[in-house]
PDB file of C-alpha atoms and ligand atoms in Angstrom:
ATOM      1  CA  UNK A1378      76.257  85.962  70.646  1.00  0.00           C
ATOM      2  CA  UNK A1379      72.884  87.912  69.525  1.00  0.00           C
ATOM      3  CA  UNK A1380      73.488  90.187  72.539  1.00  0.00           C
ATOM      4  CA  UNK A1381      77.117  90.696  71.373  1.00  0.00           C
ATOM      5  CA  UNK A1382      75.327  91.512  68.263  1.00  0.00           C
ATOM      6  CA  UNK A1383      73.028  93.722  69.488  1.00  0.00           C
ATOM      7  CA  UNK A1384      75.371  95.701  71.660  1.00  0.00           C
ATOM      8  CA  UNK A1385      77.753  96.093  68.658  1.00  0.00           C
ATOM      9  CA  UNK A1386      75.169  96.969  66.446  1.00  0.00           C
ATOM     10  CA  UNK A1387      74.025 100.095  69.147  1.00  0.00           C
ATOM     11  CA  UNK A1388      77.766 100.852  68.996  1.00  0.00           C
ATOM     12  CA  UNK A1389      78.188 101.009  65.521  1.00  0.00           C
ATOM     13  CA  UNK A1390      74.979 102.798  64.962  1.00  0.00           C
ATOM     14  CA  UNK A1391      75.996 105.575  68.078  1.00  0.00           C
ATOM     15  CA  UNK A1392      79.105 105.921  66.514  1.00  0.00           C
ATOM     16  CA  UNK A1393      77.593 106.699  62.789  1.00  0.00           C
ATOM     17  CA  UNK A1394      75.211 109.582  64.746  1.00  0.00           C
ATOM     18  CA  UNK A1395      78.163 111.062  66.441  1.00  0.00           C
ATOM     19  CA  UNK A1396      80.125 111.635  63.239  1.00  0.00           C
ATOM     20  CA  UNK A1397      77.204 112.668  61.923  1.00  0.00           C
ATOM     21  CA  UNK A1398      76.726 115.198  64.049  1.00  0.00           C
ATOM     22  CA  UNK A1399      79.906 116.208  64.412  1.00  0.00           C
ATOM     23  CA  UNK A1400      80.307 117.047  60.906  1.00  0.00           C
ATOM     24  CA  UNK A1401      76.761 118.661  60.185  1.00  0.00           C
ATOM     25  CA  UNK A1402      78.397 121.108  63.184  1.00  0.00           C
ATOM     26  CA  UNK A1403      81.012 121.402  60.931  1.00  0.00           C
ATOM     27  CA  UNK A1404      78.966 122.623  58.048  1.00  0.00           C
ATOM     28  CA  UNK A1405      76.929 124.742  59.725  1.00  0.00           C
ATOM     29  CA  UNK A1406      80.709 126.812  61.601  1.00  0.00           C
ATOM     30  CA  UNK A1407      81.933 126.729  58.216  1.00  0.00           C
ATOM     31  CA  UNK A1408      78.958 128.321  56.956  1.00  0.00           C
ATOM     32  CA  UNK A1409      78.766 130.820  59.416  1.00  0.00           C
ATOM     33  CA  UNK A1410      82.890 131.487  59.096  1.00  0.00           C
ATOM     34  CA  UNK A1411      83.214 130.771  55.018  1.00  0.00           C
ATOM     35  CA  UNK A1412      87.023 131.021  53.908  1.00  0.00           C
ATOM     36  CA  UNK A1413      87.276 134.491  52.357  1.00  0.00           C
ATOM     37  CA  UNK A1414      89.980 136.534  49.771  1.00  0.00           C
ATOM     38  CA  UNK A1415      91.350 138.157  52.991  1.00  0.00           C
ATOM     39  CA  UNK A1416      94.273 138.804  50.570  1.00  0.00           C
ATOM     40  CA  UNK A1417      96.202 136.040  51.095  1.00  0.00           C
ATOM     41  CA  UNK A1418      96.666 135.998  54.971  1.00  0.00           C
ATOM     42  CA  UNK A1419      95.125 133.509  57.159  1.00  0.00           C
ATOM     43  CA  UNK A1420      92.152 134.517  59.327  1.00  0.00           C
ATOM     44  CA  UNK A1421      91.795 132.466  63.152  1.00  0.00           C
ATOM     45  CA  UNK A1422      88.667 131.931  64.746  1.00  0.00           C
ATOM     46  CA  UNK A1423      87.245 129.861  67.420  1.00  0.00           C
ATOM     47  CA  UNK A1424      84.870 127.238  66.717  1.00  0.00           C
ATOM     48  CA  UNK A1425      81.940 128.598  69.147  1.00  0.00           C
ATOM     49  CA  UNK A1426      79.478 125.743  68.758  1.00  0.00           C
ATOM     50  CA  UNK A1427      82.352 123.001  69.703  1.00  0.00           C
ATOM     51  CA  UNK A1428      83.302 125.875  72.583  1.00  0.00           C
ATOM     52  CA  UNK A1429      80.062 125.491  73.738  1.00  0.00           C
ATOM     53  CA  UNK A1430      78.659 121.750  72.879  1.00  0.00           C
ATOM     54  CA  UNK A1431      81.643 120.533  74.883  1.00  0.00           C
ATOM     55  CA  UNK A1432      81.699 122.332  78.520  1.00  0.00           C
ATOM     56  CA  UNK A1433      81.849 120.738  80.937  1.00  0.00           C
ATOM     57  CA  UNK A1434      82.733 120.642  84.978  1.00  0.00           C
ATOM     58  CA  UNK A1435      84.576 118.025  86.561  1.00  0.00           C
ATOM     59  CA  UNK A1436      86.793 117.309  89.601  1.00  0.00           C
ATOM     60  CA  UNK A1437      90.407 115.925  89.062  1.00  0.00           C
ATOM     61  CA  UNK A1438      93.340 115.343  91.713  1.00  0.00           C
ATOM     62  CA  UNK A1439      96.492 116.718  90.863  1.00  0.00           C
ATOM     63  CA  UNK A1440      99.995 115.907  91.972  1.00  0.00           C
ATOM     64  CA  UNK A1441     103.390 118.191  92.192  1.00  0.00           C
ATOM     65  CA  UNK A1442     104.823 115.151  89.508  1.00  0.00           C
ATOM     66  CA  UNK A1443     102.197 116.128  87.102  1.00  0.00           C
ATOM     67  CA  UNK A1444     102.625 118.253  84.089  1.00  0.00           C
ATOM     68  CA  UNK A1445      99.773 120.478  85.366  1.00  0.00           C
ATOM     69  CA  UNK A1446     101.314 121.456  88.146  1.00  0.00           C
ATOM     70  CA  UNK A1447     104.566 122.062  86.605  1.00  0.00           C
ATOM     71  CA  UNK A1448     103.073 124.111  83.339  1.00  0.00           C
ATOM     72  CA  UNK A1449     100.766 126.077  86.102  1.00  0.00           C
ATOM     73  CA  UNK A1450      97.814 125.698  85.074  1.00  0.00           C
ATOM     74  CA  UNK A1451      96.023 124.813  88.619  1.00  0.00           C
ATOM     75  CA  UNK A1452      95.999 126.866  91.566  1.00  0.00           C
ATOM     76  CA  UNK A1453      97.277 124.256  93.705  1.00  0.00           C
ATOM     77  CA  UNK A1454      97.918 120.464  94.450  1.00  0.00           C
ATOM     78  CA  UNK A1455      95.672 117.756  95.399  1.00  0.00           C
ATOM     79  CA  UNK A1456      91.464 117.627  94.066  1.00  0.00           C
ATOM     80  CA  UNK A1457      90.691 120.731  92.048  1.00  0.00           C
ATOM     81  CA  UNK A1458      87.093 121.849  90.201  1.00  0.00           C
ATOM     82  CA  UNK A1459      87.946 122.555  86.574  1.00  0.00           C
ATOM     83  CA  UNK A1460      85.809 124.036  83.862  1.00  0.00           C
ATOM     84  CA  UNK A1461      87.026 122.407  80.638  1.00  0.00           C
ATOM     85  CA  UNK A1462      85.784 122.886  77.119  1.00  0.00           C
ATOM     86  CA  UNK A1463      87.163 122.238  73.288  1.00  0.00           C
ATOM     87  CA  UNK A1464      89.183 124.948  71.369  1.00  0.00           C
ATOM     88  CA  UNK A1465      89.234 124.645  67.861  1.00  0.00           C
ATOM     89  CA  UNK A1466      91.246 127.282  66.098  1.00  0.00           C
ATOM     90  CA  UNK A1467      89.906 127.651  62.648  1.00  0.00           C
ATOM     91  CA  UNK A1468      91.815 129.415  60.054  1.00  0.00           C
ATOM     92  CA  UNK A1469      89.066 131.015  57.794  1.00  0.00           C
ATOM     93  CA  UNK A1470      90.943 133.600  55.395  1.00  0.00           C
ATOM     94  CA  UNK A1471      92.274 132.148  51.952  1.00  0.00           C
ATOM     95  CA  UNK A1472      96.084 131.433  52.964  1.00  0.00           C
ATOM     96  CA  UNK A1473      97.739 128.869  55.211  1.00  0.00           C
ATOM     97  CA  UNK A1474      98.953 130.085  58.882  1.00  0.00           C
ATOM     98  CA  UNK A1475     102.391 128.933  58.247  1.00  0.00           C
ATOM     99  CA  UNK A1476     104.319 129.137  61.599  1.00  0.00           C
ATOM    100  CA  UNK A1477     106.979 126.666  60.780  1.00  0.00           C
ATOM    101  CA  UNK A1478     109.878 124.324  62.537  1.00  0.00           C
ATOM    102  CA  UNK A1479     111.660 126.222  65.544  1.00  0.00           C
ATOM    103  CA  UNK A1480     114.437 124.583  64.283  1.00  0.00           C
ATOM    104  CA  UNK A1481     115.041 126.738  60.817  1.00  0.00           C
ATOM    105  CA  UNK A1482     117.464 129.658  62.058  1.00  0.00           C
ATOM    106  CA  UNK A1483     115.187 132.101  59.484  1.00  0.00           C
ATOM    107  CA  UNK A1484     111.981 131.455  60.997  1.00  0.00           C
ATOM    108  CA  UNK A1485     110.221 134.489  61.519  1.00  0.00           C
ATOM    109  CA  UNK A1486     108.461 133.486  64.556  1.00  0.00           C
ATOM    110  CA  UNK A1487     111.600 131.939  66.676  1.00  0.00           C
ATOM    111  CA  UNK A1488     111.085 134.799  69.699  1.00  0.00           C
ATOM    112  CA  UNK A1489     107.446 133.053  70.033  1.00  0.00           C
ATOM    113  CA  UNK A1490     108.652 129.252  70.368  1.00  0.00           C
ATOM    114  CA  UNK A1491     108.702 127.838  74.181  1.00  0.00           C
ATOM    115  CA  UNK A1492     110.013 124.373  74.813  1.00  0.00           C
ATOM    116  CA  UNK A1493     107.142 122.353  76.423  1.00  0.00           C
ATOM    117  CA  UNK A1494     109.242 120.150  78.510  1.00  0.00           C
ATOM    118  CA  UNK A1495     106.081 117.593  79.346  1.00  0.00           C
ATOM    119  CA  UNK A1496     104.967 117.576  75.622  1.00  0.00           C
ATOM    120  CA  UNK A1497     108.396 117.335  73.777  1.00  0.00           C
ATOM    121  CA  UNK A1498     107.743 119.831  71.392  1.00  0.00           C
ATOM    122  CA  UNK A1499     107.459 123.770  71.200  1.00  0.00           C
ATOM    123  CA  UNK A1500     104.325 125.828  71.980  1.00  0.00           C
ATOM    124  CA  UNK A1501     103.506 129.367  70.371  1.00  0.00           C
ATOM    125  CA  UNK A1502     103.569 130.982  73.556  1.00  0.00           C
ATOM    126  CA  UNK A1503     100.709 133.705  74.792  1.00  0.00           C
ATOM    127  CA  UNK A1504      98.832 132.698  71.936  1.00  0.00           C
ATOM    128  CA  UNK A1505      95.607 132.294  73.979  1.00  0.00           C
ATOM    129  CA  UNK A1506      93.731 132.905  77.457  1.00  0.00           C
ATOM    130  CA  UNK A1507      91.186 131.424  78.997  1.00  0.00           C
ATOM    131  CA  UNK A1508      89.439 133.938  81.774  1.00  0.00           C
ATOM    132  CA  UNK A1509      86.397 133.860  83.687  1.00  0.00           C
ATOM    133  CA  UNK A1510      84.317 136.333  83.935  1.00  0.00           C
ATOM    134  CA  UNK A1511      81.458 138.088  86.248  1.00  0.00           C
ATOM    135  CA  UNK A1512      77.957 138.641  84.299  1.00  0.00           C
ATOM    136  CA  UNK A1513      79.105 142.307  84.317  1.00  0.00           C
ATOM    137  CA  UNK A1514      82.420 141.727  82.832  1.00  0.00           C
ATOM    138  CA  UNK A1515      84.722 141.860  85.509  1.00  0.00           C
ATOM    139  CA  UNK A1516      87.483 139.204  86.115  1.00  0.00           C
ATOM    140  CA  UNK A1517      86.946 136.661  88.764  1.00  0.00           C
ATOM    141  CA  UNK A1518      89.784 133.856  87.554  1.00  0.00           C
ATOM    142  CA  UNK A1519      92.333 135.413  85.483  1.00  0.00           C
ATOM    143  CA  UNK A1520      93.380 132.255  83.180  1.00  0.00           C
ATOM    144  CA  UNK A1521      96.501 131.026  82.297  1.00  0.00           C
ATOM    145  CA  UNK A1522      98.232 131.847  78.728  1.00  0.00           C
ATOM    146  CA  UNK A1523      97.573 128.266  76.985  1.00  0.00           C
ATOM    147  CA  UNK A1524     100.435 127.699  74.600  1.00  0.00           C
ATOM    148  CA  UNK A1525      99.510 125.797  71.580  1.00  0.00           C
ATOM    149  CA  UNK A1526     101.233 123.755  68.677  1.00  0.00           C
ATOM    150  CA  UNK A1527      99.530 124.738  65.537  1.00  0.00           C
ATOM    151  CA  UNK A1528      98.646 121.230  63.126  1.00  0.00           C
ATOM    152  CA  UNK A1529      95.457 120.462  60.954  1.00  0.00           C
ATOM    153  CA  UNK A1530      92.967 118.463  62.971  1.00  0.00           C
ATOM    154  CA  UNK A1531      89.845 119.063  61.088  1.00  0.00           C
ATOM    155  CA  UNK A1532      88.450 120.279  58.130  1.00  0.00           C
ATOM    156  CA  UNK A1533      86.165 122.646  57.892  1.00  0.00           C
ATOM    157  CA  UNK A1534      85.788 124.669  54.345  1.00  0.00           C
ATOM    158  CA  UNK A1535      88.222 124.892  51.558  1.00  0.00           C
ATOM    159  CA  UNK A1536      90.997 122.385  50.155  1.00  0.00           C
ATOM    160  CA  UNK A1537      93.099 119.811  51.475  1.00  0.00           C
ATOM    161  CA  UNK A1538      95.540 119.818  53.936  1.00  0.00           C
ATOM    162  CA  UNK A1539      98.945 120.956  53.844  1.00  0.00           C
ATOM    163  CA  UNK A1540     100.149 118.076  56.325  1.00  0.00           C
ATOM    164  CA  UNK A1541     101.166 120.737  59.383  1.00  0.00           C
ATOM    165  CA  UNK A1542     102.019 119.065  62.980  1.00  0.00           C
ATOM    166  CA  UNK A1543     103.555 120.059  65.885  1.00  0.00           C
ATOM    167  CA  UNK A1544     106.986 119.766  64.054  1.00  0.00           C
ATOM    168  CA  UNK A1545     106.528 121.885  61.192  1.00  0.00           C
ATOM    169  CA  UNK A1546     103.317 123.902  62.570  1.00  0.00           C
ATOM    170  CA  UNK A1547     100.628 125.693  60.649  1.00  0.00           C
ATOM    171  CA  UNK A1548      97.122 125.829  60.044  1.00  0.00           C
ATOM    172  CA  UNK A1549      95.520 125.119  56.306  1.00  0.00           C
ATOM    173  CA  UNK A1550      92.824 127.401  54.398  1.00  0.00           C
ATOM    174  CA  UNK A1551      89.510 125.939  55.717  1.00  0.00           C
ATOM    175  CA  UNK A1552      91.244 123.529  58.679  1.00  0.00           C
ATOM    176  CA  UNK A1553      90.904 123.884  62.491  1.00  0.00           C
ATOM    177  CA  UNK A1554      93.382 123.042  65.008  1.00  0.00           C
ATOM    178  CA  UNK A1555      91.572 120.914  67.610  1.00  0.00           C
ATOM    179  CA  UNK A1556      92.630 121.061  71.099  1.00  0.00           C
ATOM    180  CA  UNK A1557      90.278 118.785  73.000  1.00  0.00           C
ATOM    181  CA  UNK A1558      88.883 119.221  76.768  1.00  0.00           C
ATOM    182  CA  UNK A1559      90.866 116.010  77.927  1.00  0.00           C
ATOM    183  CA  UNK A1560      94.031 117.703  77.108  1.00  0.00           C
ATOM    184  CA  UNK A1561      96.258 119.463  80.204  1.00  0.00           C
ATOM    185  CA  UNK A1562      95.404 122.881  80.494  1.00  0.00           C
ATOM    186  CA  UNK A1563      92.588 123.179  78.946  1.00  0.00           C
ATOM    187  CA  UNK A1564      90.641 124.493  81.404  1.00  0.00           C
ATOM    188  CA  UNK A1565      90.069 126.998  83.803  1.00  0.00           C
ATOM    189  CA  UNK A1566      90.994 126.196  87.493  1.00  0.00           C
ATOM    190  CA  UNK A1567      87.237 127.034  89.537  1.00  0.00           C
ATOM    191  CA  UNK A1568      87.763 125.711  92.639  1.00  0.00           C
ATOM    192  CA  UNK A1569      86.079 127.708  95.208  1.00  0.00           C
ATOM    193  CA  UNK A1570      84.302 129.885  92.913  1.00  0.00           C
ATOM    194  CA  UNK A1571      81.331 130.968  94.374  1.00  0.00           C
ATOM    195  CA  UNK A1572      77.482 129.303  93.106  1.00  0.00           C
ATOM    196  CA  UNK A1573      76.462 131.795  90.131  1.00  0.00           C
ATOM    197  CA  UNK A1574      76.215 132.694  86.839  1.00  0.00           C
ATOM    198  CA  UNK A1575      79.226 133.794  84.899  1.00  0.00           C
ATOM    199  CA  UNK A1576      81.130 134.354  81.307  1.00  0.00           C
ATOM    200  CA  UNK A1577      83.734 132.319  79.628  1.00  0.00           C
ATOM    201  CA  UNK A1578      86.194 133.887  77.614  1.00  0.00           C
ATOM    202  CA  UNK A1579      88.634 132.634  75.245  1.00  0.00           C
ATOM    203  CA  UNK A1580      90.954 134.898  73.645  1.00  0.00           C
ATOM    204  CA  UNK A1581      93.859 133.818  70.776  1.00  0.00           C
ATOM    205  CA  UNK A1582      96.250 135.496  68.783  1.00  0.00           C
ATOM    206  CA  UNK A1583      96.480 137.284  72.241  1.00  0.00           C
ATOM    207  CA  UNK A1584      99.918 138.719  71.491  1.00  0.00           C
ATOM    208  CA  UNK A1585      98.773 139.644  67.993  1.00  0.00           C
ATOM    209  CA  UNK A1586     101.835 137.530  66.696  1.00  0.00           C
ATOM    210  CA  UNK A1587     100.136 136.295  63.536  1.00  0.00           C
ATOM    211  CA  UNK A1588      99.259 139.087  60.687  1.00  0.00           C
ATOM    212  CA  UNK A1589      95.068 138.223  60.154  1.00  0.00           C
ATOM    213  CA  UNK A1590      95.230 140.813  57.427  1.00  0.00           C
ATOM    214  CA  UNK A1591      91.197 142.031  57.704  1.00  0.00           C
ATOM    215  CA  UNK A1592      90.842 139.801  60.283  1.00  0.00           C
ATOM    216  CA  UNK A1593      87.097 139.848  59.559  1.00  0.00           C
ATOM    217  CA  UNK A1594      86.304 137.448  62.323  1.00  0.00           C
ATOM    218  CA  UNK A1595      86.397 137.787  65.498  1.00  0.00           C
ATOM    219  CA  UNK A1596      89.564 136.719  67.571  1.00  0.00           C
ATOM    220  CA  UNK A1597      87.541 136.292  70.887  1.00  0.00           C
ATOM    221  CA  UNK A1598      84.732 133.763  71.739  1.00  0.00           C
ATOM    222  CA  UNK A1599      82.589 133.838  74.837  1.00  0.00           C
ATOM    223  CA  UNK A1600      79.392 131.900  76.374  1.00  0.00           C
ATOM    224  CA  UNK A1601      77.695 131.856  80.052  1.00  0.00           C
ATOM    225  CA  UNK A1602      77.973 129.324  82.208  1.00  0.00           C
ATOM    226  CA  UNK A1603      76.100 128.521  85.831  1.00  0.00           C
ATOM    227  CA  UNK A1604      78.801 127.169  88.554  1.00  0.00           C
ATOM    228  CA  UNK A1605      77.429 125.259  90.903  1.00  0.00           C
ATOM    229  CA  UNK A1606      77.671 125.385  94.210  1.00  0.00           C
ATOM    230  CA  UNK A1607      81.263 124.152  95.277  1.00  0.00           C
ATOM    231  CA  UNK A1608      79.815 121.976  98.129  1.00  0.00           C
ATOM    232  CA  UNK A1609      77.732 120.039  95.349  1.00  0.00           C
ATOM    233  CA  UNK A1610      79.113 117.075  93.690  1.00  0.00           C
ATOM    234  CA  UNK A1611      80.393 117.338  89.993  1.00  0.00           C
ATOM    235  CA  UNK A1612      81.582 113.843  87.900  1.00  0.00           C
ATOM    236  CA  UNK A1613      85.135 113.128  89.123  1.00  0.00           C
ATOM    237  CA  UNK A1614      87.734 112.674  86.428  1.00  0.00           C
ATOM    238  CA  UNK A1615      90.076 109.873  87.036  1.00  0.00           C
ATOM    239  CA  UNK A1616      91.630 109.331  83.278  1.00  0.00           C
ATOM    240  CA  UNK A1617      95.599 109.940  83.118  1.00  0.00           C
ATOM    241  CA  UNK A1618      97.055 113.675  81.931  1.00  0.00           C
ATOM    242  CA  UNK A1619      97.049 113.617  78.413  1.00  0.00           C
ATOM    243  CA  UNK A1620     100.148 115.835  77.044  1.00  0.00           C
ATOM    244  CA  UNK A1621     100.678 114.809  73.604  1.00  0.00           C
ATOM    245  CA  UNK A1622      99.168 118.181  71.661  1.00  0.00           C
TER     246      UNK A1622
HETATM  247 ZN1   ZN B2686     102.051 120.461  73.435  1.00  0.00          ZN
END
C-alpha cells in the first residue's frame, strides 16, 4: 500500500513537472512569436522548441496493410529507421485560419481537400515537407508532402478557441495545431543514411494556399541533427499506427 503510495505520488508529481514544462515552453514560443495586427489574416509558424525538444530516432516494422505504406511515407516494407519529431503549426497573426468543411460547395479551398482514406477525414494537401538535408544544404532525403487537418490543439497567446477540428478545420488567433511524433507520417524515412551530421527541414504553407498577409514569421523551421551509424542500434518502436489526426 505505502509503495502504491509512493509510486503514485512520483507519478503525480512527474506528471505536474511535465505540464509544467510544457507550458513554460509555451510561454516562452509565444513570447518569441506574439500574435500581431497582421491586418486581420492569420500568420503560421512552427513551434521550433517542440520541433526540436521532441526528435527523436527509432526503428519501426512496416507492413503493405499499413496506412504508411499505403499514404507513402516509407521507402519500403518491413523494419525502417525513422527520424520523427512534433509539428506544431501556430497561427500567430490576429485572425483565425479558417479553412472550413470540404463539404460546403462555396468553400474557397475545395481544390486543396484530399480524402485520407486511413484517417476518414480530408487533409489540406502539400501543405508541408519534411526534407533532410546535407550540412551544406543539399538534399539527401527528399520528404514526403505531409497533409494535415487543421484543429486547435494548444494554446499559445491570445483568446479562446473557436472549436475547429478536422470537420470544420481552422486554426484560432494564438492556437497551434499539434501533430505529434507518434502520428503516421511524421517522420522522415532514414534508413541507410549514412553516419553524419545533417539539417532538418520543415516547410508549411508549401503551396502558399493560405494568404499570411505580412507573414512576419517565418514559414520554414530547421535544426541539425547527428545520424548514427545505421549498423548501431536505435530504440525499436513497437506501438500500433496511430491515424486519427
Ligand atoms: Zn488525418
Amino acid at each position: 500500500m505505502r509503495k502504491l503510495t509512493i509510486l503514485f505520488l512520483f507519478l503525480a508529481t512527474s506528471l505536474v513537472l511535465v505540464t509544467n514544462s510544457a507550458r513554460s515552453q509555451r510561454t516562452s514560443v509565444s513570447r518569441q512569436f506574439p500574435v500581431y495586427n497582421n491586418g486581420g489574416k492569420p500568420d503560421l509558424v512552427v513551434d521550433p522548441q517542440r520541433f526540436v525538444s521532441q526528435m527523436e530516432i527509432v526503428d519501426r516494422f512496416f507492413t503493405e496493410s499499413g496506412c504508411a505504406f499505403q499514404e507513402g511515407v516509407i521507402g519500403g516494407t518491413g523494419y525502417r529507421r525513422i527520424l520523427r519529431f512534433d509539428t506544431v503549426v501556430m497561427n500567430s497573426g490576429d485572425a483565425d485560419l479558417v479553412v472550413g468543411d470540404r463539404s460546403d460547395p462555396d468553400n474557397p479551398y475545395a481544390e486543396w481537400f484530399e480524402f485520407a482514406p486511413c484517417h476518414g477525414h480530408f487533409h489540406i494537401r502539400d501543405f508541408s515537407v519534411y526534407e533532410l538535408l546535407n550540412a551544406n544544404g543539399t538534399l539527401v532525403v527528399a520528404g514526403h508532402k505531409q497533409g494535415f487537418c487543421m484543429e486547435d490543439s494548444f494554446k499559445y497567446d491570445g483568446g479562446k478557441s473557436n472549436g475547429y477540428d478536422c470537420g470544420f478545420q481552422g486554426i484560432s488567433s494564438g492556437w497551434g495545431d499539434w501533430y505529434y511524433k507518434q502520428l503516421t507520417g511524421q517522420w522522415i524515412d532514414i534508413t541507410g543514411v549514412p553516419e553524419g551530421d545533417y539539417i532538418v527541414r520543415v516547410t508549411i504553407n508549401l503551396a502558399g494556399t493560405f494568404d499570411e498577409g505580412t507573414n512576419r514569421y517565418p514559414n520554414v523551421v530547421q535544426t541539425s541533427i547527428h545520424v548514427p551509424d545505421p549498423r548501431n542500434k536505435v530504440a525499436i518502436d513497437t506501438s500500433a499506427e496511430i491515424n486519427d489526426k
